[in-house]
mmCIF file with all atom_site columns, C-alpha atoms in Angstrom:
data_model
loop_
_atom_site.group_PDB
_atom_site.id
_atom_site.type_symbol
_atom_site.label_atom_id
_atom_site.label_alt_id
_atom_site.label_comp_id
_atom_site.label_asym_id
_atom_site.label_entity_id
_atom_site.label_seq_id
_atom_site.pdbx_PDB_ins_code
_atom_site.Cartn_x
_atom_site.Cartn_y
_atom_site.Cartn_z
_atom_site.occupancy
_atom_site.B_iso_or_equiv
_atom_site.pdbx_formal_charge
_atom_site.auth_seq_id
_atom_site.auth_comp_id
_atom_site.auth_asym_id
_atom_site.auth_atom_id
_atom_site.pdbx_PDB_model_num
ATOM 1   C CA . UNK A 1 1   ? 110.794 180.313 50.908 1.00 43.00 ? 3   UNK A CA 1
ATOM 2   C CA . UNK A 1 2   ? 109.616 176.685 50.630 1.00 38.00 ? 4   UNK A CA 1
ATOM 3   C CA . UNK A 1 3   ? 112.306 175.804 48.509 1.00 41.00 ? 5   UNK A CA 1
ATOM 4   C CA . UNK A 1 4   ? 115.370 177.335 50.289 1.00 39.00 ? 6   UNK A CA 1
ATOM 5   C CA . UNK A 1 5   ? 114.157 175.516 53.371 1.00 35.00 ? 7   UNK A CA 1
ATOM 6   C CA . UNK A 1 6   ? 114.023 172.342 51.342 1.00 34.00 ? 8   UNK A CA 1
ATOM 7   C CA . UNK A 1 7   ? 117.805 172.928 49.887 1.00 36.00 ? 9   UNK A CA 1
ATOM 8   C CA . UNK A 1 8   ? 118.933 174.078 53.382 1.00 39.00 ? 10  UNK A CA 1
ATOM 9   C CA . UNK A 1 9   ? 117.408 170.628 55.197 1.00 35.00 ? 11  UNK A CA 1
ATOM 10  C CA . UNK A 1 10  ? 119.467 168.930 52.317 1.00 33.00 ? 12  UNK A CA 1
ATOM 11  C CA . UNK A 1 11  ? 122.610 170.533 52.478 1.00 38.00 ? 13  UNK A CA 1
ATOM 12  C CA . UNK A 1 12  ? 122.331 169.532 56.507 1.00 36.00 ? 14  UNK A CA 1
ATOM 13  C CA . UNK A 1 13  ? 121.434 166.397 55.629 1.00 37.00 ? 15  UNK A CA 1
ATOM 14  C CA . UNK A 1 14  ? 124.763 165.590 53.080 1.00 34.00 ? 16  UNK A CA 1
ATOM 15  C CA . UNK A 1 15  ? 126.730 167.276 55.581 1.00 37.00 ? 17  UNK A CA 1
ATOM 16  C CA . UNK A 1 16  ? 125.235 165.125 58.668 1.00 35.00 ? 18  UNK A CA 1
ATOM 17  C CA . UNK A 1 17  ? 125.633 161.990 56.687 1.00 37.00 ? 19  UNK A CA 1
ATOM 18  C CA . UNK A 1 18  ? 129.149 162.892 55.440 1.00 36.00 ? 20  UNK A CA 1
ATOM 19  C CA . UNK A 1 19  ? 130.303 163.667 59.114 1.00 36.00 ? 21  UNK A CA 1
ATOM 20  C CA . UNK A 1 20  ? 128.880 160.423 60.457 1.00 38.00 ? 22  UNK A CA 1
ATOM 21  C CA . UNK A 1 21  ? 130.700 158.260 58.253 1.00 39.00 ? 23  UNK A CA 1
ATOM 22  C CA . UNK A 1 22  ? 133.948 159.679 59.581 1.00 37.00 ? 24  UNK A CA 1
ATOM 23  C CA . UNK A 1 23  ? 132.337 159.363 63.382 1.00 35.00 ? 25  UNK A CA 1
ATOM 24  C CA . UNK A 1 24  ? 131.407 155.680 62.422 1.00 36.00 ? 26  UNK A CA 1
ATOM 25  C CA . UNK A 1 25  ? 134.875 154.611 61.300 1.00 37.00 ? 27  UNK A CA 1
ATOM 26  C CA . UNK A 1 26  ? 136.433 156.320 64.248 1.00 40.00 ? 28  UNK A CA 1
ATOM 27  C CA . UNK A 1 27  ? 133.873 154.549 66.596 1.00 37.00 ? 29  UNK A CA 1
ATOM 28  C CA . UNK A 1 28  ? 134.535 151.357 64.858 1.00 42.00 ? 30  UNK A CA 1
ATOM 29  C CA . UNK A 1 29  ? 138.194 151.436 65.793 1.00 54.00 ? 31  UNK A CA 1
ATOM 30  C CA . UNK A 1 30  ? 137.422 152.149 69.502 1.00 64.00 ? 32  UNK A CA 1
ATOM 31  C CA . UNK A 1 31  ? 134.723 149.814 70.058 1.00 90.00 ? 33  UNK A CA 1
ATOM 32  C CA . UNK A 1 32  ? 135.304 146.595 72.332 1.00 92.00 ? 34  UNK A CA 1
ATOM 33  C CA . UNK A 1 33  ? 133.774 143.204 71.782 1.00 90.00 ? 35  UNK A CA 1
ATOM 34  C CA . UNK A 1 34  ? 132.549 140.971 74.571 1.00 91.00 ? 36  UNK A CA 1
ATOM 35  C CA . UNK A 1 35  ? 136.109 139.679 74.812 1.00 93.00 ? 37  UNK A CA 1
ATOM 36  C CA . UNK A 1 36  ? 137.350 142.980 75.737 1.00 93.00 ? 38  UNK A CA 1
ATOM 37  C CA . UNK A 1 37  ? 139.489 143.295 72.520 1.00 95.00 ? 39  UNK A CA 1
ATOM 38  C CA . UNK A 1 38  ? 139.095 146.302 70.035 1.00 95.00 ? 40  UNK A CA 1
ATOM 39  C CA . UNK A 1 39  ? 136.772 145.413 66.986 1.00 96.00 ? 41  UNK A CA 1
ATOM 40  C CA . UNK A 1 40  ? 137.441 145.577 64.262 1.00 97.00 ? 42  UNK A CA 1
ATOM 41  C CA . UNK A 1 41  ? 140.774 143.831 64.349 1.00 97.00 ? 43  UNK A CA 1
ATOM 42  C CA . UNK A 1 42  ? 143.258 142.006 62.500 1.00 98.00 ? 44  UNK A CA 1
ATOM 43  C CA . UNK A 1 43  ? 144.291 137.901 63.679 1.00 98.00 ? 45  UNK A CA 1
ATOM 44  C CA . UNK A 1 44  ? 145.423 135.064 61.473 1.00 98.00 ? 46  UNK A CA 1
ATOM 45  C CA . UNK A 1 45  ? 144.842 131.784 61.054 1.00 98.00 ? 47  UNK A CA 1
ATOM 46  C CA . UNK A 1 46  ? 146.088 129.320 63.275 1.00 97.00 ? 48  UNK A CA 1
ATOM 47  C CA . UNK A 1 47  ? 145.212 126.148 61.628 1.00 95.00 ? 49  UNK A CA 1
ATOM 48  C CA . UNK A 1 48  ? 145.767 124.653 57.862 1.00 96.00 ? 50  UNK A CA 1
ATOM 49  C CA . UNK A 1 49  ? 141.909 123.588 57.609 1.00 97.00 ? 51  UNK A CA 1
ATOM 50  C CA . UNK A 1 50  ? 139.456 126.165 59.149 1.00 98.00 ? 52  UNK A CA 1
ATOM 51  C CA . UNK A 1 51  ? 135.900 126.218 58.329 1.00 98.00 ? 53  UNK A CA 1
ATOM 52  C CA . UNK A 1 52  ? 133.873 129.214 57.348 1.00 98.00 ? 54  UNK A CA 1
ATOM 53  C CA . UNK A 1 53  ? 130.140 128.863 58.496 1.00 98.00 ? 55  UNK A CA 1
ATOM 54  C CA . UNK A 1 54  ? 127.163 130.792 57.752 1.00 98.00 ? 56  UNK A CA 1
ATOM 55  C CA . UNK A 1 55  ? 126.525 131.215 61.550 1.00 98.00 ? 57  UNK A CA 1
ATOM 56  C CA . UNK A 1 56  ? 128.096 131.078 64.997 1.00 98.00 ? 58  UNK A CA 1
ATOM 57  C CA . UNK A 1 57  ? 128.274 127.600 66.046 1.00 97.00 ? 59  UNK A CA 1
ATOM 58  C CA . UNK A 1 58  ? 128.879 124.100 64.522 1.00 97.00 ? 60  UNK A CA 1
ATOM 59  C CA . UNK A 1 59  ? 125.305 123.655 63.318 1.00 97.00 ? 61  UNK A CA 1
ATOM 60  C CA . UNK A 1 60  ? 125.629 125.895 60.882 1.00 98.00 ? 62  UNK A CA 1
ATOM 61  C CA . UNK A 1 61  ? 127.108 124.795 57.222 1.00 98.00 ? 63  UNK A CA 1
ATOM 62  C CA . UNK A 1 62  ? 130.054 125.377 56.123 1.00 98.00 ? 64  UNK A CA 1
ATOM 63  C CA . UNK A 1 63  ? 130.418 128.168 53.357 1.00 98.00 ? 65  UNK A CA 1
ATOM 64  C CA . UNK A 1 64  ? 134.141 127.689 52.650 1.00 96.00 ? 66  UNK A CA 1
ATOM 65  C CA . UNK A 1 65  ? 137.301 126.106 54.113 1.00 98.00 ? 67  UNK A CA 1
ATOM 66  C CA . UNK A 1 66  ? 140.612 128.139 54.389 1.00 98.00 ? 68  UNK A CA 1
ATOM 67  C CA . UNK A 1 67  ? 143.731 125.521 53.814 1.00 97.00 ? 69  UNK A CA 1
ATOM 68  C CA . UNK A 1 68  ? 146.283 128.110 54.717 1.00 95.00 ? 70  UNK A CA 1
ATOM 69  C CA . UNK A 1 69  ? 147.398 128.798 58.218 1.00 96.00 ? 71  UNK A CA 1
ATOM 70  C CA . UNK A 1 70  ? 148.921 132.051 58.820 1.00 97.00 ? 72  UNK A CA 1
ATOM 71  C CA . UNK A 1 71  ? 146.330 133.750 56.427 1.00 98.00 ? 73  UNK A CA 1
ATOM 72  C CA . UNK A 1 72  ? 145.138 137.408 57.503 1.00 98.00 ? 74  UNK A CA 1
ATOM 73  C CA . UNK A 1 73  ? 141.575 137.904 58.375 1.00 98.00 ? 75  UNK A CA 1
ATOM 74  C CA . UNK A 1 74  ? 139.878 140.781 60.023 1.00 98.00 ? 76  UNK A CA 1
ATOM 75  C CA . UNK A 1 75  ? 137.338 140.169 63.203 1.00 98.00 ? 77  UNK A CA 1
ATOM 76  C CA . UNK A 1 76  ? 134.013 142.340 63.035 1.00 98.00 ? 78  UNK A CA 1
ATOM 77  C CA . UNK A 1 77  ? 131.866 140.475 65.324 1.00 97.00 ? 79  UNK A CA 1
ATOM 78  C CA . UNK A 1 78  ? 131.923 138.329 68.227 1.00 98.00 ? 80  UNK A CA 1
ATOM 79  C CA . UNK A 1 79  ? 129.552 135.998 69.632 1.00 97.00 ? 81  UNK A CA 1
ATOM 80  C CA . UNK A 1 80  ? 130.359 133.720 72.465 1.00 96.00 ? 82  UNK A CA 1
ATOM 81  C CA . UNK A 1 81  ? 133.400 131.561 71.315 1.00 97.00 ? 83  UNK A CA 1
ATOM 82  C CA . UNK A 1 82  ? 132.653 132.593 67.454 1.00 98.00 ? 84  UNK A CA 1
ATOM 83  C CA . UNK A 1 83  ? 134.469 135.297 65.508 1.00 98.00 ? 85  UNK A CA 1
ATOM 84  C CA . UNK A 1 84  ? 133.112 136.932 62.492 1.00 98.00 ? 86  UNK A CA 1
ATOM 85  C CA . UNK A 1 85  ? 135.653 137.274 60.086 1.00 98.00 ? 87  UNK A CA 1
ATOM 86  C CA . UNK A 1 86  ? 136.187 139.211 56.693 1.00 98.00 ? 88  UNK A CA 1
ATOM 87  C CA . UNK A 1 87  ? 139.031 137.973 54.447 1.00 98.00 ? 89  UNK A CA 1
ATOM 88  C CA . UNK A 1 88  ? 141.162 140.389 51.943 1.00 97.00 ? 90  UNK A CA 1
ATOM 89  C CA . UNK A 1 89  ? 138.689 139.263 48.926 1.00 96.00 ? 91  UNK A CA 1
ATOM 90  C CA . UNK A 1 90  ? 135.697 140.503 51.069 1.00 97.00 ? 92  UNK A CA 1
ATOM 91  C CA . UNK A 1 91  ? 134.228 137.138 51.971 1.00 97.00 ? 93  UNK A CA 1
ATOM 92  C CA . UNK A 1 92  ? 132.734 136.867 55.633 1.00 98.00 ? 94  UNK A CA 1
ATOM 93  C CA . UNK A 1 93  ? 131.822 134.160 57.721 1.00 98.00 ? 95  UNK A CA 1
ATOM 94  C CA . UNK A 1 94  ? 132.128 132.420 61.413 1.00 98.00 ? 96  UNK A CA 1
ATOM 95  C CA . UNK A 1 95  ? 134.882 130.831 62.470 1.00 98.00 ? 97  UNK A CA 1
ATOM 96  C CA . UNK A 1 96  ? 135.800 129.091 66.208 1.00 98.00 ? 98  UNK A CA 1
ATOM 97  C CA . UNK A 1 97  ? 138.011 131.480 68.275 1.00 98.00 ? 99  UNK A CA 1
ATOM 98  C CA . UNK A 1 98  ? 140.372 128.741 68.898 1.00 98.00 ? 100 UNK A CA 1
ATOM 99  C CA . UNK A 1 99  ? 141.105 128.505 65.092 1.00 98.00 ? 101 UNK A CA 1
ATOM 100 C CA . UNK A 1 100 ? 142.638 132.169 65.361 1.00 98.00 ? 102 UNK A CA 1
ATOM 101 C CA . UNK A 1 101 ? 145.817 133.432 66.224 1.00 97.00 ? 103 UNK A CA 1
ATOM 102 C CA . UNK A 1 102 ? 146.836 136.929 67.576 1.00 96.00 ? 104 UNK A CA 1
ATOM 103 C CA . UNK A 1 103 ? 150.250 136.600 65.298 1.00 97.00 ? 105 UNK A CA 1
ATOM 104 C CA . UNK A 1 104 ? 149.964 139.536 62.485 1.00 98.00 ? 106 UNK A CA 1
ATOM 105 C CA . UNK A 1 105 ? 150.310 139.248 58.848 1.00 98.00 ? 107 UNK A CA 1
ATOM 106 C CA . UNK A 1 106 ? 149.098 140.739 55.778 1.00 98.00 ? 108 UNK A CA 1
ATOM 107 C CA . UNK A 1 107 ? 148.877 140.778 52.133 1.00 98.00 ? 109 UNK A CA 1
ATOM 108 C CA . UNK A 1 108 ? 150.993 142.847 49.612 1.00 97.00 ? 110 UNK A CA 1
ATOM 109 C CA . UNK A 1 109 ? 148.039 145.264 47.906 1.00 96.00 ? 111 UNK A CA 1
ATOM 110 C CA . UNK A 1 110 ? 145.243 142.260 47.172 1.00 96.00 ? 112 UNK A CA 1
ATOM 111 C CA . UNK A 1 111 ? 143.538 145.170 45.513 1.00 95.00 ? 113 UNK A CA 1
ATOM 112 C CA . UNK A 1 112 ? 145.594 145.509 42.821 1.00 93.00 ? 114 UNK A CA 1
ATOM 113 C CA . UNK A 1 113 ? 145.855 141.355 41.506 1.00 89.00 ? 115 UNK A CA 1
ATOM 114 C CA . UNK A 1 114 ? 144.150 142.226 38.740 1.00 87.00 ? 116 UNK A CA 1
ATOM 115 C CA . UNK A 1 115 ? 145.715 145.494 37.167 1.00 86.00 ? 117 UNK A CA 1
ATOM 116 C CA . UNK A 1 116 ? 148.152 143.593 34.845 1.00 82.00 ? 118 UNK A CA 1
ATOM 117 C CA . UNK A 1 117 ? 152.033 142.809 35.159 1.00 87.00 ? 119 UNK A CA 1
ATOM 118 C CA . UNK A 1 118 ? 154.965 145.101 36.218 1.00 88.00 ? 120 UNK A CA 1
ATOM 119 C CA . UNK A 1 119 ? 152.928 146.248 39.278 1.00 93.00 ? 121 UNK A CA 1
ATOM 120 C CA . UNK A 1 120 ? 154.691 145.819 42.656 1.00 95.00 ? 122 UNK A CA 1
ATOM 121 C CA . UNK A 1 121 ? 154.710 146.299 46.377 1.00 96.00 ? 123 UNK A CA 1
ATOM 122 C CA . UNK A 1 122 ? 158.186 147.445 47.506 1.00 97.00 ? 124 UNK A CA 1
ATOM 123 C CA . UNK A 1 123 ? 160.221 145.946 50.182 1.00 98.00 ? 125 UNK A CA 1
ATOM 124 C CA . UNK A 1 124 ? 162.656 148.371 51.697 1.00 98.00 ? 126 UNK A CA 1
ATOM 125 C CA . UNK A 1 125 ? 165.730 148.439 53.467 1.00 98.00 ? 127 UNK A CA 1
ATOM 126 C CA . UNK A 1 126 ? 164.491 151.409 55.897 1.00 97.00 ? 128 UNK A CA 1
ATOM 127 C CA . UNK A 1 127 ? 161.050 152.716 56.797 1.00 97.00 ? 129 UNK A CA 1
ATOM 128 C CA . UNK A 1 128 ? 161.530 155.702 54.427 1.00 97.00 ? 130 UNK A CA 1
ATOM 129 C CA . UNK A 1 129 ? 160.422 155.917 50.969 1.00 96.00 ? 131 UNK A CA 1
ATOM 130 C CA . UNK A 1 130 ? 164.099 156.777 49.544 1.00 97.00 ? 132 UNK A CA 1
ATOM 131 C CA . UNK A 1 131 ? 164.978 153.439 51.325 1.00 97.00 ? 133 UNK A CA 1
ATOM 132 C CA . UNK A 1 132 ? 167.027 150.965 49.059 1.00 98.00 ? 134 UNK A CA 1
ATOM 133 C CA . UNK A 1 133 ? 164.461 148.280 47.630 1.00 97.00 ? 135 UNK A CA 1
ATOM 134 C CA . UNK A 1 134 ? 165.246 144.655 49.105 1.00 96.00 ? 136 UNK A CA 1
ATOM 135 C CA . UNK A 1 135 ? 162.375 142.642 46.846 1.00 96.00 ? 137 UNK A CA 1
ATOM 136 C CA . UNK A 1 136 ? 159.453 143.551 44.732 1.00 96.00 ? 138 UNK A CA 1
ATOM 137 C CA . UNK A 1 137 ? 156.564 141.799 46.018 1.00 96.00 ? 139 UNK A CA 1
ATOM 138 C CA . UNK A 1 138 ? 153.627 141.125 43.582 1.00 95.00 ? 140 UNK A CA 1
ATOM 139 C CA . UNK A 1 139 ? 149.912 142.261 44.822 1.00 96.00 ? 141 UNK A CA 1
ATOM 140 C CA . UNK A 1 140 ? 148.426 138.820 46.382 1.00 96.00 ? 142 UNK A CA 1
ATOM 141 C CA . UNK A 1 141 ? 151.671 137.898 48.119 1.00 96.00 ? 143 UNK A CA 1
ATOM 142 C CA . UNK A 1 142 ? 151.578 137.224 52.102 1.00 97.00 ? 144 UNK A CA 1
ATOM 143 C CA . UNK A 1 143 ? 153.952 138.960 54.600 1.00 97.00 ? 145 UNK A CA 1
ATOM 144 C CA . UNK A 1 144 ? 154.508 138.298 58.364 1.00 97.00 ? 146 UNK A CA 1
ATOM 145 C CA . UNK A 1 145 ? 154.157 141.403 60.176 1.00 97.00 ? 147 UNK A CA 1
ATOM 146 C CA . UNK A 1 146 ? 156.387 141.781 63.069 1.00 94.00 ? 148 UNK A CA 1
ATOM 147 C CA . UNK A 1 147 ? 155.589 145.954 64.138 1.00 97.00 ? 149 UNK A CA 1
ATOM 148 C CA . UNK A 1 148 ? 153.932 148.892 62.205 1.00 97.00 ? 150 UNK A CA 1
ATOM 149 C CA . UNK A 1 149 ? 154.640 152.390 63.130 1.00 97.00 ? 151 UNK A CA 1
ATOM 150 C CA . UNK A 1 150 ? 151.775 153.869 61.414 1.00 96.00 ? 152 UNK A CA 1
ATOM 151 C CA . UNK A 1 151 ? 153.033 154.484 58.234 1.00 97.00 ? 153 UNK A CA 1
ATOM 152 C CA . UNK A 1 152 ? 155.484 151.842 57.587 1.00 98.00 ? 154 UNK A CA 1
ATOM 153 C CA . UNK A 1 153 ? 155.513 148.025 58.891 1.00 98.00 ? 155 UNK A CA 1
ATOM 154 C CA . UNK A 1 154 ? 158.279 145.389 59.432 1.00 98.00 ? 156 UNK A CA 1
ATOM 155 C CA . UNK A 1 155 ? 157.622 142.695 57.149 1.00 97.00 ? 157 UNK A CA 1
ATOM 156 C CA . UNK A 1 156 ? 158.757 139.400 55.782 1.00 97.00 ? 158 UNK A CA 1
ATOM 157 C CA . UNK A 1 157 ? 158.193 137.077 52.896 1.00 94.00 ? 159 UNK A CA 1
ATOM 158 C CA . UNK A 1 158 ? 160.224 134.346 51.667 1.00 92.00 ? 160 UNK A CA 1
ATOM 159 C CA . UNK A 1 159 ? 163.407 135.213 53.810 1.00 92.00 ? 161 UNK A CA 1
ATOM 160 C CA . UNK A 1 160 ? 163.512 138.668 52.767 1.00 95.00 ? 162 UNK A CA 1
ATOM 161 C CA . UNK A 1 161 ? 162.582 141.232 55.410 1.00 97.00 ? 163 UNK A CA 1
ATOM 162 C CA . UNK A 1 162 ? 162.631 145.170 55.555 1.00 98.00 ? 164 UNK A CA 1
ATOM 163 C CA . UNK A 1 163 ? 159.912 147.726 55.597 1.00 98.00 ? 165 UNK A CA 1
ATOM 164 C CA . UNK A 1 164 ? 156.718 148.142 53.415 1.00 98.00 ? 166 UNK A CA 1
ATOM 165 C CA . UNK A 1 165 ? 154.341 151.162 53.278 1.00 97.00 ? 167 UNK A CA 1
ATOM 166 C CA . UNK A 1 166 ? 151.490 150.479 55.352 1.00 97.00 ? 168 UNK A CA 1
ATOM 167 C CA . UNK A 1 167 ? 149.115 151.819 52.640 1.00 97.00 ? 169 UNK A CA 1
ATOM 168 C CA . UNK A 1 168 ? 149.860 149.066 50.309 1.00 97.00 ? 170 UNK A CA 1
ATOM 169 C CA . UNK A 1 169 ? 148.986 146.171 52.358 1.00 98.00 ? 171 UNK A CA 1
ATOM 170 C CA . UNK A 1 170 ? 145.959 144.360 53.729 1.00 98.00 ? 172 UNK A CA 1
ATOM 171 C CA . UNK A 1 171 ? 146.459 143.194 57.378 1.00 98.00 ? 173 UNK A CA 1
ATOM 172 C CA . UNK A 1 172 ? 147.264 146.684 59.436 1.00 97.00 ? 174 UNK A CA 1
ATOM 173 C CA . UNK A 1 173 ? 144.696 149.494 59.453 1.00 96.00 ? 175 UNK A CA 1
ATOM 174 C CA . UNK A 1 174 ? 145.950 153.023 58.592 1.00 94.00 ? 176 UNK A CA 1
ATOM 175 C CA . UNK A 1 175 ? 147.635 154.913 61.327 1.00 96.00 ? 177 UNK A CA 1
ATOM 176 C CA . UNK A 1 176 ? 147.562 151.575 63.189 1.00 96.00 ? 178 UNK A CA 1
ATOM 177 C CA . UNK A 1 177 ? 151.091 151.505 65.277 1.00 96.00 ? 179 UNK A CA 1
ATOM 178 C CA . UNK A 1 178 ? 152.108 148.016 67.502 1.00 95.00 ? 180 UNK A CA 1
ATOM 179 C CA . UNK A 1 179 ? 155.012 146.062 68.081 1.00 92.00 ? 181 UNK A CA 1
#
C-alpha cells in the first residue's frame, strides 16, 4: 500500500512539474515589467559602446563591454532605469535603458556556430519553405528584422532582404508576430 501511494505521489509530482514548465513559459511571455512592457522581450543595443554591469547602477563593476550597435539582446528584468539583459551566448548583466532601442534584429542560428562548415540559414524570397533562396547565411550572422508572422521573419543582411524561418534565428520568440 505504501509503495502504491509513493508511486502515485511521484507520478503526480512529475506531471505537475512538467505542466508547470509550460505555465511558467506562458506566464513569462505575458508578464509585464515596471515599465509596462512585456518581460522578457527582445531589443537591440543603441550605442557602439555599451557597458554590461554586474548590478543595476553605475556603482557596479563592468563585466563586459559590447562594441557593436544593433546587436539583439533580451530584456529579462527591469529595475528603475536599468535592464537586465541576456545576449545570444547566454551572458547576462545590467544596462541602462538609454543604451537600448526598440528596433528588432536577430542572429542566424547562433547555436549552430560550432557545428562545422556547410551549415546555413536560408534567406528566402517569400515566407515559404519552397520559395527560392536569396542568400545562405552562416550561423552567427546579424540580421535586421522588419516583421514576423509567427513562423517567418522579414529580414535583411548585407543588402539582401527576404524571409527567414523564425525557428532559425535568435531575436524573435517562437510564434511571436509583430510589424
